[in-house]
XYZ file of N, CA and C in Angstrom:
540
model
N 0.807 -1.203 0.000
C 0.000 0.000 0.000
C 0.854 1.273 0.000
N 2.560 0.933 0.008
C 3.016 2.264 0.189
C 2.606 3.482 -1.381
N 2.346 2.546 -2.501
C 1.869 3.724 -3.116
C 0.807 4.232 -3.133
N -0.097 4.042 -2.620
C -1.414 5.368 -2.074
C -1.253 6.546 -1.168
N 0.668 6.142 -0.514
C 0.815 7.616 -0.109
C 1.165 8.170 -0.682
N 1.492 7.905 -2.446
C 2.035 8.870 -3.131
C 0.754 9.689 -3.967
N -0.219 9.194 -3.806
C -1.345 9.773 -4.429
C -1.807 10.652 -3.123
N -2.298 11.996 -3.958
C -2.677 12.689 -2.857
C -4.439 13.467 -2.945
N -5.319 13.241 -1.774
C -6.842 13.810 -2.186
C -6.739 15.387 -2.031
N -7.120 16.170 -3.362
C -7.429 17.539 -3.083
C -8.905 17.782 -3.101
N -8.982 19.011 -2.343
C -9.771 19.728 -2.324
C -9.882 21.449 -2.926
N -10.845 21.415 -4.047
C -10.120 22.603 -4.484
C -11.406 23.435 -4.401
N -11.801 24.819 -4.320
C -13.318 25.333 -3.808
C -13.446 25.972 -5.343
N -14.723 26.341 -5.696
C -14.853 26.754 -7.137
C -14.370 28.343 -7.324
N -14.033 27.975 -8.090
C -12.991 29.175 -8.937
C -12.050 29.269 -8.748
N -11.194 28.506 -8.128
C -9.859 28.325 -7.628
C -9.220 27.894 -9.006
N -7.928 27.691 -9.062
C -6.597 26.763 -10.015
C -6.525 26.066 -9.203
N -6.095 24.418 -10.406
C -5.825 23.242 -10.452
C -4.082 23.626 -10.483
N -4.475 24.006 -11.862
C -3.269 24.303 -12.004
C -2.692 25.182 -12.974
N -1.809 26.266 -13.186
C -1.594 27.125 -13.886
C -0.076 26.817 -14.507
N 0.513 27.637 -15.622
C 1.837 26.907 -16.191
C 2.879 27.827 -15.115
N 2.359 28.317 -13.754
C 4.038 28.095 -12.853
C 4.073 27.339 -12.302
N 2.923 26.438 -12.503
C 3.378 25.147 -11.276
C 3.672 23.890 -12.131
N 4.104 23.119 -11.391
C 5.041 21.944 -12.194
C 3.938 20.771 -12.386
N 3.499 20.548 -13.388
C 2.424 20.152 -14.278
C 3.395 18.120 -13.922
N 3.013 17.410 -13.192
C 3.801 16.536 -12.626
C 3.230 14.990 -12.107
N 1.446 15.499 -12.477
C 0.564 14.656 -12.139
C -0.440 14.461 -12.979
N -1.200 13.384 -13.229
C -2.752 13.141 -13.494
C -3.743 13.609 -12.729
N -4.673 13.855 -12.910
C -6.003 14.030 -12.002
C -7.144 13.288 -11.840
N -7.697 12.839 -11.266
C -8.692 11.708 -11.679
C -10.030 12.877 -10.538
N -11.070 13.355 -11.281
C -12.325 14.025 -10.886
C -12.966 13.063 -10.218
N -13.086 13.429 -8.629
C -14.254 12.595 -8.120
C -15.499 13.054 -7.924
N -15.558 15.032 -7.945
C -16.658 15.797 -7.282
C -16.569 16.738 -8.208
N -17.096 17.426 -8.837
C -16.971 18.994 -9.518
C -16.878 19.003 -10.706
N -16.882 19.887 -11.258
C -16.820 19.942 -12.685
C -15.010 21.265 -13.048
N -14.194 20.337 -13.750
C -13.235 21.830 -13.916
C -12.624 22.432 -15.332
N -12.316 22.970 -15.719
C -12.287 23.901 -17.118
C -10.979 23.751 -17.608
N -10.042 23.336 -18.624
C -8.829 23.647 -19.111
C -8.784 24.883 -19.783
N -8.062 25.828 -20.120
C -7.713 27.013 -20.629
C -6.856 27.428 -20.977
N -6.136 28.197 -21.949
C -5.077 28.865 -22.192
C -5.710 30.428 -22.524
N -4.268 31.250 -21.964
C -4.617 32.551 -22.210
C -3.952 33.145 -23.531
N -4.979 34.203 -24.029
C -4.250 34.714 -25.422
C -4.661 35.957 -25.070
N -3.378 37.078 -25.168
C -3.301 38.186 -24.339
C -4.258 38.187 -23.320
N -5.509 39.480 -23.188
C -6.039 39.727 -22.255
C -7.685 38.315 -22.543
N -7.399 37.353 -23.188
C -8.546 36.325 -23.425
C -8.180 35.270 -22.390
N -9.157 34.547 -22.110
C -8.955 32.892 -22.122
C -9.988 32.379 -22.931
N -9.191 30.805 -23.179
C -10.038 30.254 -24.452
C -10.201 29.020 -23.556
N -11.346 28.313 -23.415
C -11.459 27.411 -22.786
C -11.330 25.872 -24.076
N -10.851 25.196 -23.362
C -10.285 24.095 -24.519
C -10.248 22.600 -24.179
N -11.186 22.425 -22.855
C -12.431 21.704 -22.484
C -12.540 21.463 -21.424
N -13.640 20.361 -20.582
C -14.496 20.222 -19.407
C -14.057 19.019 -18.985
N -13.543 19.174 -17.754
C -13.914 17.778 -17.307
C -15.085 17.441 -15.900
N -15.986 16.555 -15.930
C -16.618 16.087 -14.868
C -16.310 14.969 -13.756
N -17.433 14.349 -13.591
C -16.719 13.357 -12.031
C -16.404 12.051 -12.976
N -15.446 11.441 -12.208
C -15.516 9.835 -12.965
C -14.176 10.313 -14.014
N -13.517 11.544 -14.522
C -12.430 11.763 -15.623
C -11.322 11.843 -15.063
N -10.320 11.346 -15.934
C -9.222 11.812 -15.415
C -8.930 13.256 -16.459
N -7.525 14.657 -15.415
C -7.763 16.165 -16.339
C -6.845 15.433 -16.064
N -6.316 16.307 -17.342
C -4.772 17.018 -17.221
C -4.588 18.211 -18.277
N -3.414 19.093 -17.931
C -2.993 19.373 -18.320
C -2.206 19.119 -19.789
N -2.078 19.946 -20.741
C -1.610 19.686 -22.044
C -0.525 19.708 -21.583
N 0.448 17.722 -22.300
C 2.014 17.894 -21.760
C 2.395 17.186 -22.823
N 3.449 17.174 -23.240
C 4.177 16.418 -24.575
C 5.279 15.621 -23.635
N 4.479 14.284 -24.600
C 5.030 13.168 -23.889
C 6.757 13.048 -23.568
N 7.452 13.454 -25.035
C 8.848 13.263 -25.258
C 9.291 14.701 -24.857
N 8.488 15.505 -24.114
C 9.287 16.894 -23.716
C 9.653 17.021 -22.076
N 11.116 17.221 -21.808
C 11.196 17.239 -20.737
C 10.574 18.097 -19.448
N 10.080 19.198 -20.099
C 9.555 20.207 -18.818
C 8.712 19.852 -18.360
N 8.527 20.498 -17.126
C 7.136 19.930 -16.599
C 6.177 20.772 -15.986
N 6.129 21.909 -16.930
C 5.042 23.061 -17.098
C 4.491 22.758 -18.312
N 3.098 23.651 -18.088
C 2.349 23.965 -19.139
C 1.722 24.966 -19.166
N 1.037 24.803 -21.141
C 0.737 26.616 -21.085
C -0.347 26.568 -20.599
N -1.270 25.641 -20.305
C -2.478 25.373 -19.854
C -2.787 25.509 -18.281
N -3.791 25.864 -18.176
C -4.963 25.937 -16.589
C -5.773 25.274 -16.239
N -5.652 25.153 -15.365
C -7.247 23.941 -14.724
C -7.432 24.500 -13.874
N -8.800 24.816 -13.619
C -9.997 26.059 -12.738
C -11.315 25.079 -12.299
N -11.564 25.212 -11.411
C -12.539 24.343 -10.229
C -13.862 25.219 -10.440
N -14.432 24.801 -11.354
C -15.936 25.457 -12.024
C -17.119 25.271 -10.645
N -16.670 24.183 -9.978
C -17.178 24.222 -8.718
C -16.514 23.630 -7.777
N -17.150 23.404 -6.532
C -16.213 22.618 -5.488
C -15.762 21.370 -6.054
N -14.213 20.896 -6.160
C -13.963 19.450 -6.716
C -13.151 18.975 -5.828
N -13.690 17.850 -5.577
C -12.681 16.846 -5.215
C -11.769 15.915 -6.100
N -10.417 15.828 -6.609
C -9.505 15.113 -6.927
C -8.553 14.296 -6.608
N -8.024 13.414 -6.981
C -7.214 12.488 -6.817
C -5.715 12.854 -7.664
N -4.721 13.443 -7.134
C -3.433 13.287 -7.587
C -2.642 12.188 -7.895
N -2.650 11.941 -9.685
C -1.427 10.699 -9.048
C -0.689 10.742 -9.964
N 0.923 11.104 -9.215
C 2.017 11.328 -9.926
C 2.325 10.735 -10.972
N 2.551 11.434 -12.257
C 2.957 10.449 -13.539
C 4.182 9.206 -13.247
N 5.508 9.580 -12.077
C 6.652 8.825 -12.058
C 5.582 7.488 -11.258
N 4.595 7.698 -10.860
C 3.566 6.436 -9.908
C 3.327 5.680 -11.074
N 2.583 6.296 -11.953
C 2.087 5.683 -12.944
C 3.011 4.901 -13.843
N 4.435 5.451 -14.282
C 5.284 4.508 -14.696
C 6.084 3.627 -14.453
N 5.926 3.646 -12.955
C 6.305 2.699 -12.094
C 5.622 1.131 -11.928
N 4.305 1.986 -12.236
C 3.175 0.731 -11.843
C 3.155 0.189 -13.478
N 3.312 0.595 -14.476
C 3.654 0.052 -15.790
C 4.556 -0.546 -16.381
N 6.204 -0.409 -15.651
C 6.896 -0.797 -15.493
C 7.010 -2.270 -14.346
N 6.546 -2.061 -13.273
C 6.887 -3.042 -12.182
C 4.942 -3.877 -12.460
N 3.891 -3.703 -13.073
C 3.287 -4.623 -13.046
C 2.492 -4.324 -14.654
N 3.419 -5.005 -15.598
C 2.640 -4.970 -17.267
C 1.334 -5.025 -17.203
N 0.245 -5.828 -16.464
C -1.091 -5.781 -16.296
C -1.595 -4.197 -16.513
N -0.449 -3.410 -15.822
C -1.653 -2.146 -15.533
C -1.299 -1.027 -17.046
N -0.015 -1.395 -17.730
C -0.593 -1.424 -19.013
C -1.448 -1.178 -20.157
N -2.734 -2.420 -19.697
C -3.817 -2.308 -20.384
C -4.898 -1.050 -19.735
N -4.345 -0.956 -18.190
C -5.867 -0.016 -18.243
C -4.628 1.393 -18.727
N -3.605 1.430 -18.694
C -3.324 3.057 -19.401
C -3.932 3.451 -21.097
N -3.336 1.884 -21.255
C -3.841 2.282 -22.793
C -5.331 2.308 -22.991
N -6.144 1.309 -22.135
C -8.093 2.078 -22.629
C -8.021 3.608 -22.061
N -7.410 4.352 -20.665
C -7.338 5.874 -20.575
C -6.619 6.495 -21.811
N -5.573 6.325 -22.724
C -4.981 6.658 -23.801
C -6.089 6.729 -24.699
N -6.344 5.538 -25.171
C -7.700 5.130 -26.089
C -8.663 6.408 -25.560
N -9.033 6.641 -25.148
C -10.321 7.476 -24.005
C -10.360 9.035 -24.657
N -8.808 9.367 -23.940
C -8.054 10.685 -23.904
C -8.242 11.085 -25.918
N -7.611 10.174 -26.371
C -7.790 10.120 -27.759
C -9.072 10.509 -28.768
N -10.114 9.323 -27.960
C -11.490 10.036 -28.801
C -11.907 11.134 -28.377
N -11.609 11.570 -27.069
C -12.079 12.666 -26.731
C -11.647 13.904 -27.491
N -10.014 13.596 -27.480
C -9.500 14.778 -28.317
C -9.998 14.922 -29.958
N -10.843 13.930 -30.064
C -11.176 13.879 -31.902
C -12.391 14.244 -31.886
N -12.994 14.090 -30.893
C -14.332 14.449 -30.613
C -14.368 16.145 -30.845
N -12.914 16.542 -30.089
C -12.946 18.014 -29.558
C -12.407 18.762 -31.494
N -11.649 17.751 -31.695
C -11.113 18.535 -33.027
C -12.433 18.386 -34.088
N -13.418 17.559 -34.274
C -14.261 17.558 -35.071
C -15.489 18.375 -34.105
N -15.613 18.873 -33.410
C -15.941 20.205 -32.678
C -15.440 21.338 -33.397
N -14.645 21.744 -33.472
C -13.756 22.791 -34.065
C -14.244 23.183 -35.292
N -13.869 22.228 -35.760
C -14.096 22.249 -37.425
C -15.515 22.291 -37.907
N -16.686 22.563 -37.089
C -18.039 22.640 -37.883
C -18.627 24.624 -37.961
N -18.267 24.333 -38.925
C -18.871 25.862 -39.574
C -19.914 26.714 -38.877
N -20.581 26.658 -38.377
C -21.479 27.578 -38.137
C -21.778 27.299 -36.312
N -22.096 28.239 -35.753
C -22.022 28.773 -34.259
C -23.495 27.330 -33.993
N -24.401 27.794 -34.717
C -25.416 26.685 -34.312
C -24.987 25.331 -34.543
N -24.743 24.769 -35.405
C -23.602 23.742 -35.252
C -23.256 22.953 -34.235
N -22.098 24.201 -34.075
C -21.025 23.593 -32.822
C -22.020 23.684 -31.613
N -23.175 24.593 -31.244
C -23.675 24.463 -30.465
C -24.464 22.968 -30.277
N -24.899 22.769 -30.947
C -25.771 21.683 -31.289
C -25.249 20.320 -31.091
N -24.057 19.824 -31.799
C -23.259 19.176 -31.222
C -22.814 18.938 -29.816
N -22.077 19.862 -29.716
C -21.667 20.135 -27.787
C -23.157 19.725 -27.327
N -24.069 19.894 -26.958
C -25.544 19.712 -26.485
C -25.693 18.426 -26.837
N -25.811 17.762 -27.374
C -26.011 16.191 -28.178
C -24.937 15.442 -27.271
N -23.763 15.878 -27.112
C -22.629 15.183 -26.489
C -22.265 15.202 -24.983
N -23.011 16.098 -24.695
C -23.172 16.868 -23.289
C -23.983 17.001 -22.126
N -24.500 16.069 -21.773
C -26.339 16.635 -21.042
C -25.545 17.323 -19.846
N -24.641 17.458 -19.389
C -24.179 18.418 -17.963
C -24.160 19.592 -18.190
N -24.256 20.097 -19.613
C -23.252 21.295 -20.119
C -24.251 22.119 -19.095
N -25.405 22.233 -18.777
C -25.756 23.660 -17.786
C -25.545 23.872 -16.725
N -24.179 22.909 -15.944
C -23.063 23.451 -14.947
C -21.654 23.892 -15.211
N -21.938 24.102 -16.655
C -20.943 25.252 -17.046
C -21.534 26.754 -17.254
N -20.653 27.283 -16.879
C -21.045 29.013 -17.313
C -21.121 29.437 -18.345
N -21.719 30.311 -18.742
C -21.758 30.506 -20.264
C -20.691 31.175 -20.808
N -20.149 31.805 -20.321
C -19.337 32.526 -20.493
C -17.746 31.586 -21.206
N -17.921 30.492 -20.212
C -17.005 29.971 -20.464
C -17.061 28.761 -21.868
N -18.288 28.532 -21.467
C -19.014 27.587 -22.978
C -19.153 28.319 -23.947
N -19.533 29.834 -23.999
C -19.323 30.435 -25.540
C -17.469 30.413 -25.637
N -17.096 30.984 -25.055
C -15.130 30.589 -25.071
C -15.107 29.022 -25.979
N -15.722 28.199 -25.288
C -14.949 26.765 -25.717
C -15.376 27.215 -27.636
N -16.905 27.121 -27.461
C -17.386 26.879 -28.749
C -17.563 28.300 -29.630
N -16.598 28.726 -29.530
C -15.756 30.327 -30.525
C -17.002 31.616 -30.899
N -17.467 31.838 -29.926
C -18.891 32.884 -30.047
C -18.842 33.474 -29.032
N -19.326 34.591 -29.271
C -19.680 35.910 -28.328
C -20.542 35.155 -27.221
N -20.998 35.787 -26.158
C -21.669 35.248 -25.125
C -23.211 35.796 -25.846
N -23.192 36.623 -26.372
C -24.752 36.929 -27.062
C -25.409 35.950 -28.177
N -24.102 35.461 -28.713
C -24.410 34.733 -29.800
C -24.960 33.305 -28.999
N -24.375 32.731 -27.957
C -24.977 31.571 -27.225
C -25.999 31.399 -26.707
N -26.228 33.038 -25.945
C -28.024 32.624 -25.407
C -28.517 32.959 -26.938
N -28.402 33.764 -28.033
C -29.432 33.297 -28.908
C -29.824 31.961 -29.115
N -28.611 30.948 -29.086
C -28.537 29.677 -29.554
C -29.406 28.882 -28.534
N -29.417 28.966 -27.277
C -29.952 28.482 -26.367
C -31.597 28.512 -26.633
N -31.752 30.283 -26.480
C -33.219 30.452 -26.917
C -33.970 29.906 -28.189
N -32.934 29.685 -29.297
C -33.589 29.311 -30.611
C -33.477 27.329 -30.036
N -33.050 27.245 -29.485
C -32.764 25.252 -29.503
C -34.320 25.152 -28.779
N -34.049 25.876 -27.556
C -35.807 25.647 -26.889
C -36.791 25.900 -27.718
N -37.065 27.113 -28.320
C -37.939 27.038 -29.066
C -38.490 26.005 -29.927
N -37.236 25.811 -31.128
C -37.573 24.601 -31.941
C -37.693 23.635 -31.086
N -37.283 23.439 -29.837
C -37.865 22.010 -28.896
C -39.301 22.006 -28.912
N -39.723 23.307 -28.447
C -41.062 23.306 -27.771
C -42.045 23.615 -29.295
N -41.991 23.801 -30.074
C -42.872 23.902 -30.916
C -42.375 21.902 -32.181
N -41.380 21.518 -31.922
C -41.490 19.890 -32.074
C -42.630 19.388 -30.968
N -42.681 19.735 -29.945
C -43.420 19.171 -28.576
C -45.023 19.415 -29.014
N -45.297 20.669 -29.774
C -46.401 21.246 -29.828
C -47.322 20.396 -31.080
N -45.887 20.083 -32.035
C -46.790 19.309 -33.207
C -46.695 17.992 -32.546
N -46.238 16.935 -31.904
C -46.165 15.696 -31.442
C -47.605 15.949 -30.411
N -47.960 16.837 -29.835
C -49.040 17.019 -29.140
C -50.307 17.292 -29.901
């Protein structure tokens, strides 16, 4: 059991940093409570560049074959979260000293992967309703994110999102009206 003292439980209160690029980007995260935001800043912006909920492991954007162990990236506690720290040198230890565990890195690899294709074929759809529409289809939590920060992810003004919001209900409720 001595490695569960190397994993450590945080507590982080909402709106706080996970983690910002002065601190030494050195761990996984595994979400047990909260919802928290990745970000990078571009001058006086942040661009949010996605969500994680309970049950995920975050991290930080890190290149595998690069030695530093900062990043340009943020992780922000959208609400109260509870996390699980566990040091990457843990993790290659336990891959190294027991091949079994191996397989579960690579289904989290596998995981990490669709997600990121998920996020790049996000990107790439033309029009604000769209990407809204999508994100929503893929998402049923998304209304414990802020908007503010969800128009950021999905590249629109914050005006342009509650339009989107208001026009999705609508066409909901008038589908509801002819099914009735």
């Amino acid at each position: 059991m001595q490695h569960r003292k190397e994993c450590k439980l945080l507590n982080v209160k909402k709106n706080k940093f996970i983690l910002s690029p002065i601190d030494t980007n050195d761990s996984a995260l595994f979400l047990l409570k909260g919802v928290v935001r990745a970000f990078v800043k571009e001058g006086k912006k942040d661009i949010s560049t996605r969500f994680g909920f309970e049950n995920e492991f975050i991290e930080a954007i890190k290149h595998p074959g690069n030695t530093s162990d900062y990043s340009i990236e943020y992780l922000q506690a959208l609400e109260d979260c509870q996390l699980i720290r566990i040091p990457y040198k843990l993790i290659d230890f336990l891959n190294l000293e027991y091949p079994e565990s191996q397989v579960i890195t690579r289904k989290l690899l596998e995981s990490n992967y669709h997600a990121a294709s998920e996020r790049s074929i996000l990107a790439r759809i033309p029009s604000a309703m769209g990407r809204y529409l999508k994100f929503e289809s893929d998402h049923s939590e998304m209304n414990r994110i802020p908007q503010r920060y969800l128009a950021s992810y999905l590249v629109m003004r914050l005006e342009t999102l509650s339009r989107m919001r208001n026009k999705a209900v609508d066409d909901r409720l008038q589908k509801m009206d002819l099914i009735c």
